[in-house]
XYZ file of N, CA and C in Angstrom:
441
model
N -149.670 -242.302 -13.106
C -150.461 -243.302 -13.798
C -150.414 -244.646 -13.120
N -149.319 -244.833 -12.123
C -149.740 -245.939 -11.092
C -150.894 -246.273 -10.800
N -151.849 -245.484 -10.421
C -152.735 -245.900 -9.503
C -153.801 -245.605 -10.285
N -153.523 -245.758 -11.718
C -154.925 -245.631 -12.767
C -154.943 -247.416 -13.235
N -156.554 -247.583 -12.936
C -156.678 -248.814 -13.237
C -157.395 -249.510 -14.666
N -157.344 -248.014 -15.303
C -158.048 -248.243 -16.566
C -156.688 -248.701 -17.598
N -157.290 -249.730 -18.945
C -156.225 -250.016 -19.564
C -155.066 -249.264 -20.604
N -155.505 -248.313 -20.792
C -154.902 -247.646 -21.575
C -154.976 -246.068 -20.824
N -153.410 -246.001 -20.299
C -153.786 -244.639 -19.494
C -152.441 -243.833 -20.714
N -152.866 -242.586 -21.392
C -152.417 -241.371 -22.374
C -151.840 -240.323 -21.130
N -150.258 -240.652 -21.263
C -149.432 -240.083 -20.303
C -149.348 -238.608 -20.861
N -149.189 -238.589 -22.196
C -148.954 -237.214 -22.620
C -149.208 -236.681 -23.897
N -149.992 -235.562 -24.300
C -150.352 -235.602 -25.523
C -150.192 -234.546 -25.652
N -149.477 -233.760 -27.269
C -149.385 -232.565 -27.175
C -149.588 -231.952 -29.334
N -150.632 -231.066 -28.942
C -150.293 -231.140 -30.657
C -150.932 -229.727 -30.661
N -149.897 -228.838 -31.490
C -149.997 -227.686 -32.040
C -150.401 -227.435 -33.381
N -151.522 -226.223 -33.826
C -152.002 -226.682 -34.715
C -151.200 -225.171 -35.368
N -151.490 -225.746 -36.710
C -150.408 -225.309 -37.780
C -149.085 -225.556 -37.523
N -148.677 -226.650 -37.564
C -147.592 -227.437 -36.907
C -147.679 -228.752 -37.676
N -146.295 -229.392 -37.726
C -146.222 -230.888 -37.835
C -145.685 -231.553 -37.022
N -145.846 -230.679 -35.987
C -145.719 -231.467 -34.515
C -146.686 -231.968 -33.850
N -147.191 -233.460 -33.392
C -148.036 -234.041 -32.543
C -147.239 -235.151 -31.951
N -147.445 -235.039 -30.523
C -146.495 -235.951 -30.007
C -147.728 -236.265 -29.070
N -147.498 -238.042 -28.995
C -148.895 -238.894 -27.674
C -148.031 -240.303 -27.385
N -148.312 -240.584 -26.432
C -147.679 -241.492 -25.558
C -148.537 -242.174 -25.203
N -148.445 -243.902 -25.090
C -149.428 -244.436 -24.180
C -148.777 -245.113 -23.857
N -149.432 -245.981 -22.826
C -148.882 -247.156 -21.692
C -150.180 -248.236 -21.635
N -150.004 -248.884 -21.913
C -151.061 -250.263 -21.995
C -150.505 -250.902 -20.892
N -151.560 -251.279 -19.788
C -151.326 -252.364 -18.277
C -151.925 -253.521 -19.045
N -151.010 -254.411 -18.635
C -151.204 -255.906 -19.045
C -152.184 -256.537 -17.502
N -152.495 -257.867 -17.605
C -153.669 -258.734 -16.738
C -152.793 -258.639 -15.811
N -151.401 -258.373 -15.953
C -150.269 -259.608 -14.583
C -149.415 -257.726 -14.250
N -150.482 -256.987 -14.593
C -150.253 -255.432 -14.189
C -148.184 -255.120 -14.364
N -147.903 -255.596 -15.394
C -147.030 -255.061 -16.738
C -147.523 -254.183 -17.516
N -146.450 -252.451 -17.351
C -147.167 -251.715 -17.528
C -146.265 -251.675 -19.086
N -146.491 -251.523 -20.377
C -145.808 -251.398 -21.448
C -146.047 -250.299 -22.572
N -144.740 -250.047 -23.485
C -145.572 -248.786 -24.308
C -145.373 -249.251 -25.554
N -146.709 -249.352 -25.965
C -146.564 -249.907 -27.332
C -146.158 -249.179 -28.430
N -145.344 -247.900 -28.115
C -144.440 -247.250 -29.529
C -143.070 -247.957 -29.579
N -142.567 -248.234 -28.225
C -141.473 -248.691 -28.027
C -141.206 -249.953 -28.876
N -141.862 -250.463 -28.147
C -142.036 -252.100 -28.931
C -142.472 -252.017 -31.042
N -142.960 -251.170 -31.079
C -143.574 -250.850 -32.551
C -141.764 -250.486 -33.160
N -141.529 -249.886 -32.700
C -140.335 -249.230 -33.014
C -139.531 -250.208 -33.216
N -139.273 -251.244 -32.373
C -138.532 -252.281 -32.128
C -138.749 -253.219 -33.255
N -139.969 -253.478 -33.435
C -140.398 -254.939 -34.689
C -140.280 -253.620 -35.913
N -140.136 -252.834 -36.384
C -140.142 -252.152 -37.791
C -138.411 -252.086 -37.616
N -137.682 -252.029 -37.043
C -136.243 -252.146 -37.417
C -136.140 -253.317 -37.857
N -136.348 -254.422 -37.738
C -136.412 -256.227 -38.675
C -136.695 -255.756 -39.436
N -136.227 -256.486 -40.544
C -135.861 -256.452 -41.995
C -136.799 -256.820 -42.650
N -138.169 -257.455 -42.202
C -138.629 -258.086 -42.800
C -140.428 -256.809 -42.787
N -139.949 -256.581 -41.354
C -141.541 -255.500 -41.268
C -141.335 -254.171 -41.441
N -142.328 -253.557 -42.574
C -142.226 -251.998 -42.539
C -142.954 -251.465 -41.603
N -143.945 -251.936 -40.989
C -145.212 -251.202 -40.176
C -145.388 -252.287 -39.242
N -145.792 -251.302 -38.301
C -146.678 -252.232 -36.475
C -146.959 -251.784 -35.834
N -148.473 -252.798 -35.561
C -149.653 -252.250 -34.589
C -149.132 -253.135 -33.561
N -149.234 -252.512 -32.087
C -149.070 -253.795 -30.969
C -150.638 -253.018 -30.167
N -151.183 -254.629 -29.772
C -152.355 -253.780 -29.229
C -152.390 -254.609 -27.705
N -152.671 -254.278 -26.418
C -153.251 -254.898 -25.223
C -154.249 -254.653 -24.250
N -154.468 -255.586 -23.730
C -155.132 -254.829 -22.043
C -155.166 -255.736 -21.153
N -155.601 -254.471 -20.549
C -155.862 -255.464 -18.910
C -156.845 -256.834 -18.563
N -156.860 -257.191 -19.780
C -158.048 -258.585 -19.236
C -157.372 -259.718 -19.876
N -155.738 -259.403 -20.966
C -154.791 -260.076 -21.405
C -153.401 -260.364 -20.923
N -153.060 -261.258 -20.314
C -151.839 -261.439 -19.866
C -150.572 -261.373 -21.828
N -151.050 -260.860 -22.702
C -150.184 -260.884 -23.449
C -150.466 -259.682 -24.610
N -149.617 -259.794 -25.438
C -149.637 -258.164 -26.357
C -150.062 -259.275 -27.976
N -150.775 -258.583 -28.381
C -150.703 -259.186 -30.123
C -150.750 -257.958 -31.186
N -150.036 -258.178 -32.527
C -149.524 -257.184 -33.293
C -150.042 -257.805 -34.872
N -150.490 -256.861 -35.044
C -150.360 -256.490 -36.453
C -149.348 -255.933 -37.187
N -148.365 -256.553 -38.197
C -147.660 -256.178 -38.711
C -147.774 -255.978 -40.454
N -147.066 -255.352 -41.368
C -147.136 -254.814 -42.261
C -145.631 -255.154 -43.101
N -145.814 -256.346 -43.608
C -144.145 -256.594 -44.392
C -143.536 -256.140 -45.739
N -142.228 -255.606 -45.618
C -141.946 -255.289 -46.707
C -142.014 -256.421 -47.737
N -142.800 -256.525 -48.865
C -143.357 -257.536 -49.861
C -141.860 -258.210 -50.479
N -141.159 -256.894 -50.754
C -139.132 -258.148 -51.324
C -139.267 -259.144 -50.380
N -138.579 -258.245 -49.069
C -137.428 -258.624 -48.269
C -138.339 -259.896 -47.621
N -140.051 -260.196 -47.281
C -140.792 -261.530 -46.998
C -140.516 -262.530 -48.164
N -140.603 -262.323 -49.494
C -140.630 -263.326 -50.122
C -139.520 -263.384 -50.190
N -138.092 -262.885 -50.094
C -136.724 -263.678 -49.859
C -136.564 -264.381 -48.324
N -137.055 -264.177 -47.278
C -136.880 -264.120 -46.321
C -137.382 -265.827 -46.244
N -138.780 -265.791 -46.891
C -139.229 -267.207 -46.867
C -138.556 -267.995 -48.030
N -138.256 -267.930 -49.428
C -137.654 -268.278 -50.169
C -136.312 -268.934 -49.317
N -135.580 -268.324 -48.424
C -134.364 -268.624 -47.502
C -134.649 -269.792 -46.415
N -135.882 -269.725 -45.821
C -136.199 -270.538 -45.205
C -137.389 -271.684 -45.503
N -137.373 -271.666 -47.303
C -137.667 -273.134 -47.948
C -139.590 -272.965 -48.308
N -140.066 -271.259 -48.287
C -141.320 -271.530 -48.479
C -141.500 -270.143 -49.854
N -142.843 -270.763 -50.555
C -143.134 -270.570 -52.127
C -144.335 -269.544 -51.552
N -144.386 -268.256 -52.506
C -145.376 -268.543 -52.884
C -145.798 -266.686 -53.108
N -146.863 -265.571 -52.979
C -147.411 -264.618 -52.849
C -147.186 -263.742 -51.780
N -147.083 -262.940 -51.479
C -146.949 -261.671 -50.726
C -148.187 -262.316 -49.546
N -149.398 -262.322 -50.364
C -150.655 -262.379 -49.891
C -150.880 -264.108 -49.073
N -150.763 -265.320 -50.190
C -150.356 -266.507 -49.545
C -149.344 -266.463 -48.804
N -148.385 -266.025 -48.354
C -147.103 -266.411 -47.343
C -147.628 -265.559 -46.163
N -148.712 -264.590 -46.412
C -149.366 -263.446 -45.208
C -150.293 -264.902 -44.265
N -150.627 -265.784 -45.067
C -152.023 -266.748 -44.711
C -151.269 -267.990 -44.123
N -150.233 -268.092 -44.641
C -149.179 -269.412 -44.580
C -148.907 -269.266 -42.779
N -149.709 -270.671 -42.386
C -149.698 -270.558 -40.598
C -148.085 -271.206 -40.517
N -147.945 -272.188 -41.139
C -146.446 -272.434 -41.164
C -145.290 -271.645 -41.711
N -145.423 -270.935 -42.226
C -144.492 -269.324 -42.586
C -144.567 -268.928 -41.451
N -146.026 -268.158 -40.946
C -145.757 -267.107 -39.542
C -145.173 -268.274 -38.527
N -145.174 -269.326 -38.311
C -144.565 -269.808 -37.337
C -143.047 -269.701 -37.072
N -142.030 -269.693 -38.782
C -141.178 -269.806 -38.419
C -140.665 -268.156 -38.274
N -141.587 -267.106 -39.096
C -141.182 -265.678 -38.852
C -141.436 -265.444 -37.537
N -142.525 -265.917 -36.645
C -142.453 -266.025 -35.103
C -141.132 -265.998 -34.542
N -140.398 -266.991 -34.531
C -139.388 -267.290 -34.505
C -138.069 -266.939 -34.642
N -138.376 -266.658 -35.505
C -137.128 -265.212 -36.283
C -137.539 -263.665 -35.328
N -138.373 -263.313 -35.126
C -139.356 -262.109 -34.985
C -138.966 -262.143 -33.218
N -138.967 -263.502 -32.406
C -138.859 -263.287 -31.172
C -137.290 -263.299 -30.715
N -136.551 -263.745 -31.771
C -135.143 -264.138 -31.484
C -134.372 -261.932 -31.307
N -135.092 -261.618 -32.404
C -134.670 -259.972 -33.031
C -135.475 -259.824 -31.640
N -136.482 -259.241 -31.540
C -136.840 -259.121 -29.819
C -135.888 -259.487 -28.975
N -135.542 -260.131 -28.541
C -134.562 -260.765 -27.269
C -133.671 -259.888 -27.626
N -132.799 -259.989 -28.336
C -131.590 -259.240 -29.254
C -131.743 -257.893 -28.741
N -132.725 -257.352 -28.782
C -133.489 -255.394 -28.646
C -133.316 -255.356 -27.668
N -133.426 -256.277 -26.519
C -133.622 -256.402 -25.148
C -134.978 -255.874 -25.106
N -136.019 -256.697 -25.533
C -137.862 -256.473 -24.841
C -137.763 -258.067 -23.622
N -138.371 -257.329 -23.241
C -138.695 -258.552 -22.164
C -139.965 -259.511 -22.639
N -140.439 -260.383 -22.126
C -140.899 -261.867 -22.586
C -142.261 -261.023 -22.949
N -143.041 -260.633 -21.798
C -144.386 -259.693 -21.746
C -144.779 -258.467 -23.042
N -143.623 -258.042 -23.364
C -143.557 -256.898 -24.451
C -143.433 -257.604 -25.480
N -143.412 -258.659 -25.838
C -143.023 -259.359 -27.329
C -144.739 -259.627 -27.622
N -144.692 -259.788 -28.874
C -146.199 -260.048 -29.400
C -146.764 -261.598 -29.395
N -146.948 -261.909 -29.047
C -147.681 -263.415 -28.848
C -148.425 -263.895 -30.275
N -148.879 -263.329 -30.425
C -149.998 -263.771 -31.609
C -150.092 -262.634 -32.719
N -149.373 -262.495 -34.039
C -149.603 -261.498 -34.754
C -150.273 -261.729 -35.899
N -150.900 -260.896 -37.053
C -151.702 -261.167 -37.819
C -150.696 -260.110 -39.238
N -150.226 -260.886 -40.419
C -149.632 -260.229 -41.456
C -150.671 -259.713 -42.228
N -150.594 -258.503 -42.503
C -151.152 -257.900 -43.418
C -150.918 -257.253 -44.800
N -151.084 -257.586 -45.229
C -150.107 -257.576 -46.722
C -150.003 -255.654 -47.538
N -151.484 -255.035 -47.413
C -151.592 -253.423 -47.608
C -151.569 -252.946 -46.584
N -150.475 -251.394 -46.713
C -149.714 -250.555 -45.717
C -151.299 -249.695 -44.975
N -150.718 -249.679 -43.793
C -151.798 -249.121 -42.756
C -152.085 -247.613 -43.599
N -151.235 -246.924 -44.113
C -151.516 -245.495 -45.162
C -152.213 -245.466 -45.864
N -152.711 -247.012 -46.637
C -153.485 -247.135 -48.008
C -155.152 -247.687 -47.135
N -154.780 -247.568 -46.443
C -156.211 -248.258 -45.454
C -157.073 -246.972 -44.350
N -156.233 -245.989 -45.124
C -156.786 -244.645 -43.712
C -156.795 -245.227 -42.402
N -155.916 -245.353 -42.137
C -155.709 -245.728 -40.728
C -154.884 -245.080 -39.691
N -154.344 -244.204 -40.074
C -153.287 -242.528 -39.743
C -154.460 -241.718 -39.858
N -153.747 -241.041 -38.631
C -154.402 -239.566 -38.465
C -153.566 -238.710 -39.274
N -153.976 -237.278 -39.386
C -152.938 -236.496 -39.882
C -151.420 -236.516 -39.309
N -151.300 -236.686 -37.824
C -150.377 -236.661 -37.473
C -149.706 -237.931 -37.186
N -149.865 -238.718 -37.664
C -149.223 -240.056 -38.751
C -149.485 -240.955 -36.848
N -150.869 -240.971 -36.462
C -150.808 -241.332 -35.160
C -152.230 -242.480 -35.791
N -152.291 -243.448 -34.801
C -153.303 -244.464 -35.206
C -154.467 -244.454 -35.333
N -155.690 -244.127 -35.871
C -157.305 -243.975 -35.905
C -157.598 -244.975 -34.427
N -158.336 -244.336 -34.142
C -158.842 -244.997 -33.093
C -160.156 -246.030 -33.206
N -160.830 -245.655 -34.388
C -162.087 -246.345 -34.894
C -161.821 -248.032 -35.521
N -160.385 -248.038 -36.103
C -160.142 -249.000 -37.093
C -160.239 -250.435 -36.331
């Protein structure tokens, strides 16, 4: 997959039917040709305490990764309650000064994982209903491609 210059090259995909096995892999090339896998990193931001779910999305015409995340509704409104902000599941999702300081919090747990600067999400967007309640899973709990 070196020498594939398209952005999203699917290293391996394998799914047996009558099975609950489906296994797919991708690798997203970044602008500055950083090649990254966005399960890894997904994997990485849903261990924080604060996110149940994450989308990381990129390409090649972006020198950076941005994510959609999915917060557990407690553990955000204590999380901000701790760090001095009021308010809704839904308002603290909108609150640009909330995500700034969960930025913050969010890149420190990154470093910690050991992701490198390129694999961290730059710009994420909170979403308050779980990617499950939005049909956004395939059967094999893998991402719609349409959404």
């Amino acid at each position: 997959f070196f020498f594939n210059d398209t952005a999203t090259t699917e290293i391996y995909t394998e799914q047996i039917v009558g099975s609950v096995r489906c296994v797919q892999e991708t690798v997203l090339k970044l602008q500055q040709g950083e090649y990254v896998a966005p399960e890894k990193i997904e994997g990485v931001y849903v261990r924080h305490k604060v996110i149940s779910e994450a989308f990381i999305y990129g390409d090649s015409f972006q020198s950076h990764l941005v994510g959609i995340f999915v917060p557990d509704s407690k553990k955000l409104i204590q999380f901000a309650e701790e760090n001095g902000f009021q308010g809704t599941l839904e308002e603290l999702c909108q609150n640009q000064e909330f995500k700034t300081v969960l930025k913050k919090e969010l890149d420190t747990f990154a470093k910690k994982e050991k992701l490198y600067g390129f694999e961290m999400a730059r710009h994420f967007k909170l979403e308050p209903a779980s990617f499950q309640n939005n049909d956004l899973y395939t059967p094999c709990l893998l991402y719609t491609s349409d959404a």
